[in-house]
Short mmCIF file of C-alpha atoms and ligand atoms in Angstrom, two decimals:
data_model
loop_
_atom_site.label_atom_id
_atom_site.label_comp_id
_atom_site.label_asym_id
_atom_site.label_seq_id
_atom_site.Cartn_x
_atom_site.Cartn_y
_atom_site.Cartn_z
CA MET P 34 139.72 45.38 17.48
CA ALA P 35 138.94 42.05 15.89
CA SER P 36 141.67 39.98 14.31
CA LEU P 37 141.46 38.43 10.89
CA ALA P 38 141.77 34.66 11.08
CA LEU P 39 144.37 33.43 8.61
CA PHE P 40 146.21 30.20 8.04
CA ALA P 41 149.57 30.75 6.37
CA ASN P 42 151.43 28.32 4.16
CA VAL P 43 154.99 28.72 5.42
CA ALA P 44 156.59 25.75 3.70
CA ASP P 45 159.12 27.95 1.90
CA ARG P 46 158.80 31.15 3.90
CA ARG P 47 161.75 31.92 6.07
CA CYS P 48 160.89 32.66 9.65
CA LEU P 49 163.16 34.26 12.22
CA VAL P 50 162.91 33.78 15.95
CA VAL P 51 164.85 36.15 18.16
CA GLY P 52 165.30 34.64 21.59
CA ALA P 53 165.60 31.01 22.59
CA GLY P 54 163.91 30.69 25.99
CA PRO P 55 160.79 28.67 26.87
CA VAL P 56 158.42 31.09 25.13
CA ALA P 57 160.48 31.03 21.95
CA ALA P 58 160.62 27.25 22.20
CA ARG P 59 156.81 26.99 22.06
CA LYS P 60 156.65 29.21 19.00
CA ILE P 61 159.47 27.34 17.30
CA GLU P 62 157.56 24.14 17.89
CA ALA P 63 154.56 25.55 16.01
CA LEU P 64 156.69 26.87 13.15
CA VAL P 65 158.61 23.61 12.73
CA ARG P 66 155.39 21.61 12.77
CA ALA P 67 154.05 23.82 10.00
CA GLY P 68 157.16 23.06 7.96
CA ALA P 69 158.66 26.56 8.01
CA PRO P 70 162.39 27.08 7.49
CA VAL P 71 163.33 28.59 10.87
CA ARG P 72 166.38 30.51 11.97
CA VAL P 73 166.81 31.19 15.68
CA VAL P 74 169.15 33.91 16.91
CA ALA P 75 170.10 34.16 20.62
CA PRO P 76 173.30 33.85 22.62
CA GLU P 77 171.80 31.09 24.77
CA ALA P 78 169.17 28.46 24.05
CA VAL P 79 167.09 26.01 26.07
CA ASP P 80 167.67 22.31 25.48
CA SER P 81 164.66 21.64 23.29
CA ILE P 82 165.82 24.30 20.85
CA ARG P 83 169.34 22.88 20.80
CA ASP P 84 167.84 19.46 20.10
CA HIS P 85 165.96 20.80 17.10
CA ALA P 86 169.17 22.41 15.85
CA GLU P 87 171.18 19.23 16.30
CA ALA P 88 168.53 17.24 14.43
CA GLY P 89 168.79 19.74 11.59
CA ARG P 90 165.20 20.91 11.92
CA ILE P 91 166.18 24.54 12.54
CA ASP P 92 169.15 26.81 12.00
CA TYR P 93 170.29 28.05 15.42
CA GLN P 94 172.83 30.88 15.59
CA ALA P 95 174.35 31.36 19.06
CA ARG P 96 174.95 35.08 18.86
CA ASP P 97 173.28 38.47 19.21
CA PHE P 98 170.66 39.69 16.76
CA GLN P 99 171.87 41.72 13.79
CA GLU P 100 169.75 43.87 11.56
CA LYS P 101 170.62 41.87 8.49
CA ASP P 102 168.90 38.86 10.08
CA LEU P 103 165.68 40.45 8.88
CA GLU P 104 166.57 40.20 5.21
CA GLY P 105 164.36 37.87 3.20
CA ILE P 106 162.21 37.04 6.20
CA PHE P 107 158.44 36.44 6.08
CA LEU P 108 157.62 36.31 9.77
CA VAL P 109 159.61 37.44 12.80
CA VAL P 110 158.89 36.07 16.24
CA ILE P 111 160.31 38.37 18.88
CA ALA P 112 160.88 36.60 22.17
CA SER P 113 164.16 37.69 23.69
CA SER P 114 164.41 38.57 27.38
CA ASP P 115 165.58 42.10 26.58
CA ALA P 116 162.52 44.38 26.37
CA ALA P 117 164.35 47.29 24.76
CA LEU P 118 165.83 44.99 22.14
CA ASN P 119 162.42 43.47 21.48
CA ASP P 120 160.94 46.93 20.89
CA LYS P 121 163.76 47.87 18.57
CA ILE P 122 163.42 44.73 16.47
CA ALA P 123 159.65 45.11 16.32
CA GLU P 124 160.00 48.62 14.99
CA GLU P 125 162.65 47.70 12.48
CA ALA P 126 160.73 44.66 11.25
CA ARG P 127 157.47 46.52 10.87
CA GLY P 128 159.30 49.25 9.02
CA ARG P 129 160.31 46.61 6.51
CA GLY P 130 156.73 45.41 6.21
CA LEU P 131 157.40 42.01 7.77
CA LEU P 132 154.85 40.07 9.77
CA VAL P 133 155.71 40.47 13.44
CA ASN P 134 154.72 38.30 16.34
CA ALA P 135 155.80 39.86 19.61
CA ALA P 136 155.72 37.60 22.62
CA HIS P 137 156.56 40.40 25.05
CA LYS P 138 153.76 42.79 24.12
CA ALA P 139 150.76 41.84 22.00
CA ASP P 140 150.36 45.26 20.43
CA ALA P 141 153.99 45.48 19.33
CA GLY P 142 153.33 42.79 16.76
CA ASP P 143 150.62 42.25 14.22
CA VAL P 144 150.14 38.51 14.10
CA LEU P 145 149.31 36.03 16.82
CA LEU P 146 150.22 32.38 16.91
CA PRO P 147 146.98 31.06 18.37
CA SER P 148 146.52 27.95 20.42
CA VAL P 149 145.32 25.16 18.16
CA ILE P 150 143.52 21.89 18.44
CA ARG P 151 145.13 19.58 15.94
CA ARG P 152 143.52 16.72 14.15
CA ASP P 153 145.81 16.75 11.16
CA PRO P 154 145.04 17.83 8.53
CA ILE P 155 142.34 19.68 10.46
CA GLN P 156 143.30 22.47 12.83
CA VAL P 157 141.03 24.58 14.98
CA ALA P 158 142.61 27.83 16.11
CA ILE P 159 141.36 29.89 19.02
CA CYS P 160 141.86 33.60 19.38
CA THR P 161 140.44 35.78 22.15
CA ASP P 162 142.20 38.89 20.86
CA GLY P 163 143.88 39.19 24.21
CA ALA P 164 140.53 39.51 25.99
CA SER P 165 140.88 36.36 28.03
CA PRO P 166 143.59 33.74 27.68
CA VAL P 167 141.87 31.71 30.39
CA LEU P 168 138.64 31.58 28.42
CA GLY P 169 140.64 30.58 25.37
CA ARG P 170 142.22 27.74 27.30
CA LEU P 171 138.88 26.55 28.65
CA LEU P 172 137.45 26.55 25.15
CA ARG P 173 140.45 24.64 23.91
CA ASN P 174 140.02 21.97 26.58
CA HIS P 175 136.37 21.75 25.71
CA LEU P 176 137.08 21.25 22.02
CA GLU P 177 139.89 18.81 22.68
CA SER P 178 137.43 16.61 24.51
CA ARG P 179 134.62 17.04 21.99
CA ILE P 180 136.44 16.39 18.72
CA PRO P 181 137.19 12.71 18.32
CA GLY P 182 140.90 11.93 18.08
CA ALA P 183 140.36 10.16 14.76
CA PHE P 184 138.62 13.15 13.24
CA GLY P 185 141.68 13.94 11.18
CA ARG P 186 141.56 10.46 9.66
CA LEU P 187 138.09 11.27 8.44
CA ALA P 188 139.50 14.28 6.64
CA ALA P 189 142.25 12.10 5.18
CA LEU P 190 139.62 9.70 3.87
CA VAL P 191 137.72 12.52 2.17
CA GLU P 192 140.97 13.75 0.71
CA ARG P 193 141.69 10.34 -0.83
CA PHE P 194 138.32 10.17 -2.54
CA ARG P 195 137.95 13.81 -3.45
CA GLY P 196 138.93 13.45 -7.07
CA ALA P 197 136.67 10.45 -7.63
CA ALA P 198 133.75 12.21 -5.97
CA ARG P 199 134.24 15.30 -8.08
CA GLU P 200 134.06 13.19 -11.21
CA LYS P 201 130.98 11.32 -10.07
CA PHE P 202 129.16 14.43 -8.82
CA PRO P 203 130.23 17.40 -10.91
CA GLU P 204 127.48 19.50 -9.36
CA ARG P 205 128.67 21.07 -6.13
CA ARG P 206 125.44 20.80 -4.24
CA LEU P 207 125.07 17.10 -4.94
CA ARG P 208 128.70 16.53 -4.08
CA ARG P 209 128.27 18.27 -0.77
CA ARG P 210 125.26 16.15 0.02
CA PHE P 211 127.13 13.03 -0.89
CA TRP P 212 129.90 13.96 1.53
CA GLU P 213 127.48 14.93 4.23
CA ALA P 214 125.78 11.57 3.90
CA VAL P 215 129.16 9.85 4.06
CA LEU P 216 130.42 11.87 7.00
CA THR P 217 127.31 11.38 9.07
CA GLY P 218 126.78 7.74 8.14
CA PRO P 219 128.36 4.32 8.60
CA VAL P 220 131.57 5.16 6.74
CA ALA P 221 132.42 7.81 9.30
CA GLU P 222 131.64 5.43 12.13
CA GLN P 223 134.00 2.88 10.62
CA VAL P 224 136.84 5.40 10.43
CA LEU P 225 136.32 6.61 13.98
CA ASP P 226 136.25 3.01 15.04
CA GLY P 227 139.67 2.32 13.47
CA ARG P 228 138.28 0.18 10.62
CA GLU P 229 139.72 2.24 7.83
CA ALA P 230 140.08 -0.48 5.19
CA GLU P 231 136.42 -1.29 5.64
CA ALA P 232 135.53 2.39 5.38
CA ASP P 233 137.52 2.65 2.17
CA SER P 234 135.68 -0.18 0.49
CA THR P 235 132.25 1.00 1.69
CA LEU P 236 132.96 4.45 0.38
CA GLN P 237 134.18 3.00 -2.90
CA GLN P 238 130.90 1.12 -3.27
CA GLU P 239 128.81 4.16 -2.43
CA LEU P 240 130.66 6.18 -5.02
CA GLU P 241 130.15 3.53 -7.64
CA ARG P 242 126.46 3.47 -6.91
CA GLY P 243 126.57 7.24 -7.31
CA GLN P 244 123.32 7.97 -5.52
CA VAL P 245 122.57 10.93 -3.39
CA PRO P 246 119.01 11.37 -2.21
CA ASP P 247 117.69 13.86 -4.68
CA THR P 248 114.31 14.82 -3.32
CA GLY P 249 114.15 17.96 -1.32
CA GLU P 250 112.71 18.43 2.10
CA VAL P 251 111.41 21.33 4.14
CA TYR P 252 112.42 21.94 7.73
CA LEU P 253 109.95 24.19 9.47
CA VAL P 254 112.10 25.41 12.32
CA GLY P 255 111.31 27.66 15.25
CA ALA P 256 114.23 29.99 15.89
CA GLY P 257 112.96 31.10 19.29
CA PRO P 258 112.70 34.69 20.47
CA GLY P 259 116.28 35.79 19.79
CA ASP P 260 118.91 34.29 22.08
CA PRO P 261 120.69 31.66 19.96
CA ASP P 262 121.26 29.53 23.05
CA LEU P 263 117.53 28.87 23.08
CA LEU P 264 117.63 26.90 19.83
CA THR P 265 117.04 23.17 20.12
CA PHE P 266 119.76 20.70 19.12
CA ARG P 267 117.62 19.59 16.22
CA ALA P 268 117.14 23.15 15.02
CA LEU P 269 120.89 23.69 15.09
CA ARG P 270 121.63 20.51 13.18
CA LEU P 271 119.12 21.35 10.46
CA ILE P 272 120.30 24.95 10.31
CA HIS P 273 123.75 23.64 9.47
CA GLN P 274 122.55 21.14 6.91
CA ALA P 275 120.09 23.15 4.80
CA ASP P 276 120.86 24.36 1.26
CA VAL P 277 118.55 27.35 1.32
CA VAL P 278 116.88 29.34 4.08
CA VAL P 279 113.60 31.22 3.85
CA TYR P 280 113.56 33.45 6.88
CA ASP P 281 111.43 36.02 8.62
CA ARG P 282 112.04 39.46 9.99
CA LEU P 283 111.96 38.15 13.55
CA VAL P 284 114.89 35.75 13.25
CA SER P 285 117.69 37.38 15.23
CA ASP P 286 121.08 38.31 13.78
CA PRO P 287 123.07 35.94 16.00
CA ILE P 288 120.91 33.09 14.72
CA MET P 289 121.36 34.19 11.12
CA ALA P 290 125.10 34.17 11.82
CA LEU P 291 124.91 30.44 12.52
CA LEU P 292 123.93 29.72 8.92
CA ARG P 293 126.52 28.25 6.61
CA GLY P 294 128.36 30.89 4.61
CA ASP P 295 127.30 29.45 1.26
CA ILE P 296 123.63 28.94 2.06
CA GLU P 297 121.15 30.64 -0.25
CA LYS P 298 119.16 33.20 1.73
CA ILE P 299 115.64 34.28 0.87
CA TYR P 300 113.99 36.93 2.96
CA ALA P 301 110.29 36.38 3.40
CA GLY P 302 109.56 39.43 5.50
CA LYS P 303 106.98 41.92 4.54
CA GLU P 304 109.11 44.87 3.59
CA ARG P 305 108.29 46.51 0.30
CA ALA P 306 111.69 46.09 -1.30
CA GLN P 307 111.16 42.34 -1.53
CA HIS P 308 108.94 42.13 -4.60
CA ALA P 309 109.97 38.58 -5.42
CA ILE P 310 108.18 37.15 -2.43
CA GLU P 311 105.12 39.32 -2.85
CA GLN P 312 104.50 37.83 -6.26
CA GLU P 313 105.09 34.26 -5.33
CA SER P 314 103.48 33.14 -2.13
CA ILE P 315 105.79 31.66 0.46
CA ASN P 316 103.97 28.35 0.34
CA ALA P 317 104.55 28.01 -3.39
CA LEU P 318 108.16 29.06 -2.95
CA LEU P 319 108.80 26.30 -0.41
CA VAL P 320 107.29 23.74 -2.76
CA ARG P 321 109.36 24.94 -5.70
CA LEU P 322 112.64 24.91 -3.77
CA ALA P 323 112.03 21.43 -2.41
CA ARG P 324 111.14 20.18 -5.91
CA GLU P 325 114.54 21.43 -7.02
CA GLY P 326 115.97 18.88 -4.63
CA LYS P 327 117.01 21.37 -1.99
CA ARG P 328 116.87 21.04 1.75
CA VAL P 329 114.83 24.06 2.62
CA LEU P 330 115.07 25.66 6.02
CA ARG P 331 111.93 27.61 6.76
CA LEU P 332 113.14 29.59 9.73
CA LYS P 333 110.63 31.48 11.82
CA GLY P 334 110.84 33.54 14.97
CA GLY P 335 109.58 31.86 18.13
CA ASP P 336 107.54 28.73 17.50
CA PRO P 337 106.39 28.12 13.94
CA LEU P 338 102.92 27.10 15.04
CA VAL P 339 102.24 30.00 17.39
CA PHE P 340 100.99 32.98 15.41
CA GLY P 341 103.43 31.89 12.76
CA ARG P 342 101.19 30.60 9.96
CA GLY P 343 103.33 27.47 9.95
CA GLY P 344 100.19 25.37 9.70
CA GLU P 345 99.26 26.90 6.36
CA GLU P 346 102.69 26.29 4.92
CA ILE P 347 102.70 22.68 6.05
CA ALA P 348 99.23 22.09 4.64
CA THR P 349 100.49 23.08 1.20
CA LEU P 350 103.54 20.82 1.53
CA MET P 351 101.29 17.93 2.44
CA GLU P 352 99.05 18.52 -0.54
CA GLU P 353 102.07 18.56 -2.79
CA GLY P 354 103.65 15.47 -1.23
CA ILE P 355 106.81 17.26 -0.08
CA PRO P 356 108.52 15.67 2.94
CA PHE P 357 108.91 17.99 5.90
CA GLN P 358 109.65 18.10 9.59
CA ILE P 359 108.59 20.58 12.22
CA VAL P 360 110.95 21.71 14.95
CA PRO P 361 109.25 23.60 17.76
CA GLY P 362 110.84 26.75 19.03
CA ILE P 363 110.52 28.69 22.25
CA THR P 364 107.65 31.03 21.67
CA ALA P 365 108.01 34.70 22.55
CA ALA P 366 105.71 34.32 25.56
CA ASN P 367 107.92 31.68 27.15
CA GLY P 368 111.22 33.33 26.31
CA CYS P 369 110.18 36.84 27.26
CA ALA P 370 108.46 35.78 30.47
CA SER P 371 111.49 33.81 31.64
CA TYR P 372 113.99 36.52 30.81
CA ALA P 373 111.77 39.19 32.39
CA GLY P 374 111.30 37.21 35.60
CA ILE P 375 107.53 36.93 35.16
CA PRO P 376 106.04 33.46 35.73
CA LEU P 377 103.16 32.91 33.33
CA THR P 378 101.21 30.97 35.93
CA HIS P 379 101.41 31.03 39.70
CA ARG P 380 99.56 29.13 42.36
CA ASP P 381 98.36 32.33 44.04
CA TYR P 382 97.86 34.68 41.11
CA ALA P 383 97.11 32.91 37.84
CA GLN P 384 95.70 29.48 37.11
CA ALA P 385 95.58 29.97 33.37
CA CYS P 386 97.50 31.74 30.67
CA ILE P 387 96.12 32.82 27.32
CA PHE P 388 98.15 33.70 24.25
CA VAL P 389 96.22 36.25 22.22
CA THR P 390 96.83 38.07 18.97
CA GLY P 391 96.50 41.80 19.39
CA HIS P 392 96.47 42.38 15.68
CA LEU P 393 93.69 44.84 14.92
CA LYS P 394 91.17 44.35 12.20
CA ASP P 395 89.42 47.55 11.12
CA GLY P 396 90.76 49.42 14.13
CA SER P 397 89.14 47.16 16.69
CA VAL P 398 90.27 43.86 18.14
CA ASN P 399 87.49 41.38 17.57
CA LEU P 400 88.18 39.19 20.56
CA ASN P 401 86.09 37.56 23.22
CA TRP P 402 86.65 40.27 25.82
CA ASP P 403 84.37 38.66 28.35
CA MET P 404 86.59 35.60 28.39
CA LEU P 405 89.78 37.65 28.56
CA ALA P 406 88.74 40.12 31.26
CA HIS P 407 89.13 37.78 34.19
CA PRO P 408 91.33 38.07 37.23
CA ARG P 409 93.50 35.06 38.13
CA GLN P 410 94.69 34.49 34.59
CA THR P 411 97.60 35.82 32.57
CA LEU P 412 97.09 37.37 29.14
CA VAL P 413 99.94 37.49 26.67
CA PHE P 414 99.33 39.67 23.65
CA TYR P 415 101.44 39.10 20.55
CA MET P 416 101.50 41.86 17.93
CA GLY P 417 99.63 44.07 20.35
CA LEU P 418 101.61 47.28 20.26
CA ALA P 419 99.45 49.24 17.82
CA GLY P 420 96.30 47.96 19.48
CA CYS P 421 97.53 48.59 23.02
CA PRO P 422 95.15 51.48 23.87
CA GLU P 423 92.18 49.52 22.56
CA ILE P 424 93.23 46.34 24.38
CA CYS P 425 93.61 48.11 27.72
CA LYS P 426 90.36 50.03 27.27
CA GLN P 427 88.34 46.93 26.40
CA LEU P 428 89.74 44.90 29.28
CA VAL P 429 88.82 47.60 31.78
CA GLN P 430 85.39 48.09 30.20
CA HIS P 431 84.77 44.36 30.49
CA GLY P 432 85.61 44.30 34.16
CA LEU P 433 89.34 44.12 34.82
CA ASP P 434 90.64 46.57 37.40
CA ALA P 435 92.49 49.52 35.85
CA SER P 436 95.28 48.92 38.35
CA THR P 437 95.94 45.40 36.98
CA PRO P 438 99.70 45.14 36.47
CA ALA P 439 101.02 44.88 32.92
CA ALA P 440 104.41 44.65 31.24
CA LEU P 441 105.82 45.53 27.85
CA ILE P 442 108.73 43.30 26.87
CA THR P 443 110.67 44.42 23.81
CA ARG P 444 113.26 42.24 22.06
CA GLY P 445 112.98 39.72 24.84
CA THR P 446 115.92 37.35 25.53
CA THR P 447 118.37 39.53 23.56
CA PRO P 448 121.00 41.95 24.89
CA GLU P 449 118.59 44.73 23.86
CA GLN P 450 115.75 43.39 25.97
CA ARG P 451 113.76 46.15 27.60
CA VAL P 452 111.00 45.62 30.11
CA LEU P 453 108.57 48.33 31.16
CA THR P 454 105.98 47.73 33.82
CA GLY P 455 102.81 49.64 34.58
CA THR P 456 99.09 49.07 34.78
CA LEU P 457 96.22 48.77 32.32
CA GLU P 458 95.62 52.45 32.97
CA ASP P 459 99.04 53.82 32.10
CA LEU P 460 100.33 51.22 29.62
CA PRO P 461 99.29 53.06 26.41
CA GLN P 462 100.91 56.21 27.67
CA LEU P 463 104.08 54.27 28.50
CA VAL P 464 104.22 52.98 24.93
CA GLN P 465 104.11 56.58 23.73
CA SER P 466 106.45 58.22 26.20
CA GLN P 467 109.10 55.49 26.06
CA ASP P 468 109.01 55.02 22.28
CA VAL P 469 108.27 51.34 22.57
CA ALA P 470 108.84 49.60 19.23
CA PRO P 471 108.16 46.11 17.89
CA PRO P 472 108.76 43.29 18.50
CA THR P 473 107.06 43.76 21.82
CA LEU P 474 104.98 41.41 23.88
CA ILE P 475 102.32 42.60 26.33
CA VAL P 476 101.83 40.58 29.50
CA ILE P 477 98.83 41.41 31.65
CA GLY P 478 97.98 40.01 35.08
CA GLU P 479 98.98 39.88 38.74
CA VAL P 480 102.03 37.75 37.88
CA VAL P 481 103.73 40.89 36.53
CA ARG P 482 104.22 42.01 40.14
CA LEU P 483 106.56 39.08 40.72
CA ARG P 484 109.15 40.63 38.45
CA GLU P 485 110.30 42.94 41.24
CA GLN P 486 111.36 39.87 43.16
CA LEU P 487 112.39 37.53 40.35
CA ARG P 488 114.13 39.67 37.78
CA TRP P 489 117.53 38.27 36.91
CA PHE P 490 118.39 39.06 33.31
CA GLN P 491 119.71 42.60 33.26
CA THR P 492 120.24 44.67 30.17
CA SER P 493 121.03 48.32 29.70
CA GLY P 494 117.58 48.86 28.16
CA ASP P 495 115.70 48.03 31.38
CA ILE P 496 113.63 50.71 33.02
CA ALA P 497 111.11 50.29 35.78
CA ALA P 498 108.00 52.31 35.24
CA PRO P 499 107.43 55.22 37.58
N1 SAH Q 696 105.85 32.66 16.08
C1 SAH Q 696 106.28 33.70 16.96
C2 SAH Q 696 105.30 34.85 17.01
C3 SAH Q 696 105.15 35.60 15.74
S1 SAH Q 696 104.02 36.94 15.89
C4 SAH Q 696 106.51 33.14 18.36
O1 SAH Q 696 106.14 31.99 18.63
O2 SAH Q 696 107.07 33.85 19.19
C5 SAH Q 696 105.10 38.30 16.15
C6 SAH Q 696 104.98 38.85 17.53
O3 SAH Q 696 105.69 38.03 18.45
C7 SAH Q 696 105.59 40.22 17.70
O4 SAH Q 696 104.69 41.22 17.28
C8 SAH Q 696 105.81 40.28 19.20
O5 SAH Q 696 104.62 40.57 19.87
C9 SAH Q 696 106.16 38.85 19.51
N2 SAH Q 696 107.61 38.63 19.63
C10 SAH Q 696 108.36 37.80 18.89
N3 SAH Q 696 109.64 37.83 19.32
C11 SAH Q 696 109.70 38.69 20.33
C12 SAH Q 696 110.74 39.13 21.20
N4 SAH Q 696 112.00 38.70 21.08
N5 SAH Q 696 110.42 40.04 22.16
C13 SAH Q 696 109.17 40.49 22.29
N6 SAH Q 696 108.16 40.09 21.51
C14 SAH Q 696 108.40 39.20 20.55
#
């Protein structure tokens, strides 16, 4: 089960809390802070609840719960010390279609009051859906220490100038860029530094000038082999800042999930359904989008300059005078080798490593087989699945031992990673019998043997070859 994250406006929604112990007190605190009209029903109450009542912030009734307490209520928090009573109220309240938060039993209720990090007016809520309160607390501590205390004041500043900014920049995209520039520039620093008056006047000036950089830019970003943790900081920052993304088939779902919800997405894969891209080359598309003033994220699997045709795209941008930056990514060979426990070089086994395309032209791989068929070096074939029989055959014909170890790494670095090991002799048959599918990398050389000793990243897809 996954909960829906919701923030409720409870300013004029009556909330009922049954119970007035320490647990109830924490919930009451949250409700009062959110401005909800709160009634608390319990024969006894802890001091902090009595204090709230005396200060007129809540309505405390020192008595037992009655069914009519539920009338006109939006949210019921059930937190008495009587389990049977709690169950009864939960049932009754749900029967009436009220929102129920049950402190005694998570599944008796249907809403949670999550732990929040507050930087008013900003709140960050954390929910682990009951999976791990400890993890939730750790995350909360982490965020508490990472979000500057004055962050809320930044939001307040934006709030003050929102109307003016909307007038100055009626177009949403430009407005967003204006705010991004403000929130990542000197104005933000001034607010965080406690110099709010200064920030106000700087912002006022910037608004009057009314300029947002209007030329687009292209970010050629390597998304790595799949695991989102392998992105670079720069990649992540640009991923969050782009207006439009042009992405490839190989970019993993968890990385796509990092994109902003309102980003324009253009798929540049090679599937037939995507006619738009077939007609307009990707290079021309990047130029057009940047000319429209957009920040274009060209997101590619692995590294953009390793079998990624990134060079061609950049050449066009240069010709057209479009600004760009290149962010390297972890190429499949590096990611897959690490996560498979196969060192690409090794003092005893391999003094060199060659990345090779296994893409076949006219049914044969036109490669320099004499150079490739050497012991004491590691060969990494990209796009080599279809050509696997030919690759293995040629390497043996040109002098490599048929017993040379080899590995097939599919969807490396992801939870679906699968590693099969064999030799040049049985690799093609392994591809067949184990239904090996792309994206798969082929690693050939003595270093593959080290996997037995060094494997560490386990997934359910792993099988050792017979
Ligand atoms: N620019 C990319 C490579 C693109 S070529 C990079 O630097 O990694 C596409 C080939 O990369 C696929 O056919 C496959 O051989 C390999 N590949 C990419 N991601 C992979 C992954 N997660 N696991 C295994 N192979 C992968």
